[in-house]
Amino acid sequence: LFRSRDGVRVLVVERDPTYSKASTVLSAGGIRQQFSMPENIQMSLFSAHFLRNINEYLGVLNEDPIDIQFNPSGYLFLASEERAPILEENVSIQRSVGAKVSLLDPGQLKEKFSW
């Protein structure tokens, strides 16, 4: 599928042209932004933006707006004391490229998730 937007041509290569078995479809709609590489985080941030603003990209004039029922929710990553510095470093990278992530200590986790 080629599409041109703002002078950029995009090619999507997917083994399953119906997208019914693609990993994104099977992930129950999660768009994870907690990566350690800025490029992966930026792609996820754009994906979330794209879905929130789907009609700006895929809307058809004089047609009903597209409702993909996008309902974003978060991910929870836990780390042991020895792995905590890696998590903290990743959070710093994520924040530096615009991901809105929280880093909670055990007390804050217990308060937020009392179950």
PDB file of N, CA and C in Angstrom, residues 20 43 48 66-67 89 91 105 115:
ATOM      1  N   SER A  20      -5.582  -9.373  10.129  1.00  0.00           N
ATOM      2  CA  SER A  20      -6.276 -10.106  11.178  1.00  0.00           C
ATOM      3  C   SER A  20      -5.328 -10.905  12.059  1.00  0.00           C
ATOM      4  N   MET A  43       8.023   6.117  17.315  1.00  0.00           N
ATOM      5  CA  MET A  43       7.044   5.442  16.454  1.00  0.00           C
ATOM      6  C   MET A  43       5.764   5.143  17.226  1.00  0.00           C
ATOM      7  N   ALA A  48      -0.022   6.363  18.552  1.00  0.00           N
ATOM      8  CA  ALA A  48      -1.102   6.807  19.443  1.00  0.00           C
ATOM      9  C   ALA A  48      -1.734   8.095  18.924  1.00  0.00           C
ATOM     10  N   ILE A  66     -14.844   8.211  11.362  1.00  0.00           N
ATOM     11  CA  ILE A  66     -14.396   6.862  11.714  1.00  0.00           C
ATOM     12  C   ILE A  66     -14.354   6.761  13.229  1.00  0.00           C
ATOM     13  N   ASP A  67     -14.923   5.705  13.776  1.00  0.00           N
ATOM     14  CA  ASP A  67     -14.865   5.456  15.215  1.00  0.00           C
ATOM     15  C   ASP A  67     -14.194   4.108  15.430  1.00  0.00           C
ATOM     16  N   GLU A  89      16.820   4.380  33.787  1.00  0.00           N
ATOM     17  CA  GLU A  89      17.472   4.907  32.587  1.00  0.00           C
ATOM     18  C   GLU A  89      16.490   4.928  31.414  1.00  0.00           C
ATOM     19  N   VAL A  91      13.223   5.093  31.577  1.00  0.00           N
ATOM     20  CA  VAL A  91      12.221   6.136  31.836  1.00  0.00           C
ATOM     21  C   VAL A  91      12.775   7.503  31.433  1.00  0.00           C
ATOM     22  N   ASP A 105       7.668   4.249  43.312  1.00  0.00           N
ATOM     23  CA  ASP A 105       8.382   3.395  44.268  1.00  0.00           C
ATOM     24  C   ASP A 105       7.378   2.397  44.846  1.00  0.00           C
ATOM     25  N   TRP A 115      -5.143  -3.416  45.321  1.00  0.00           N
ATOM     26  CA  TRP A 115      -5.606  -4.788  45.245  1.00  0.00           C
ATOM     27  C   TRP A 115      -4.452  -5.726  45.420  1.00  0.00           C
TER      28      TRP A 115
END
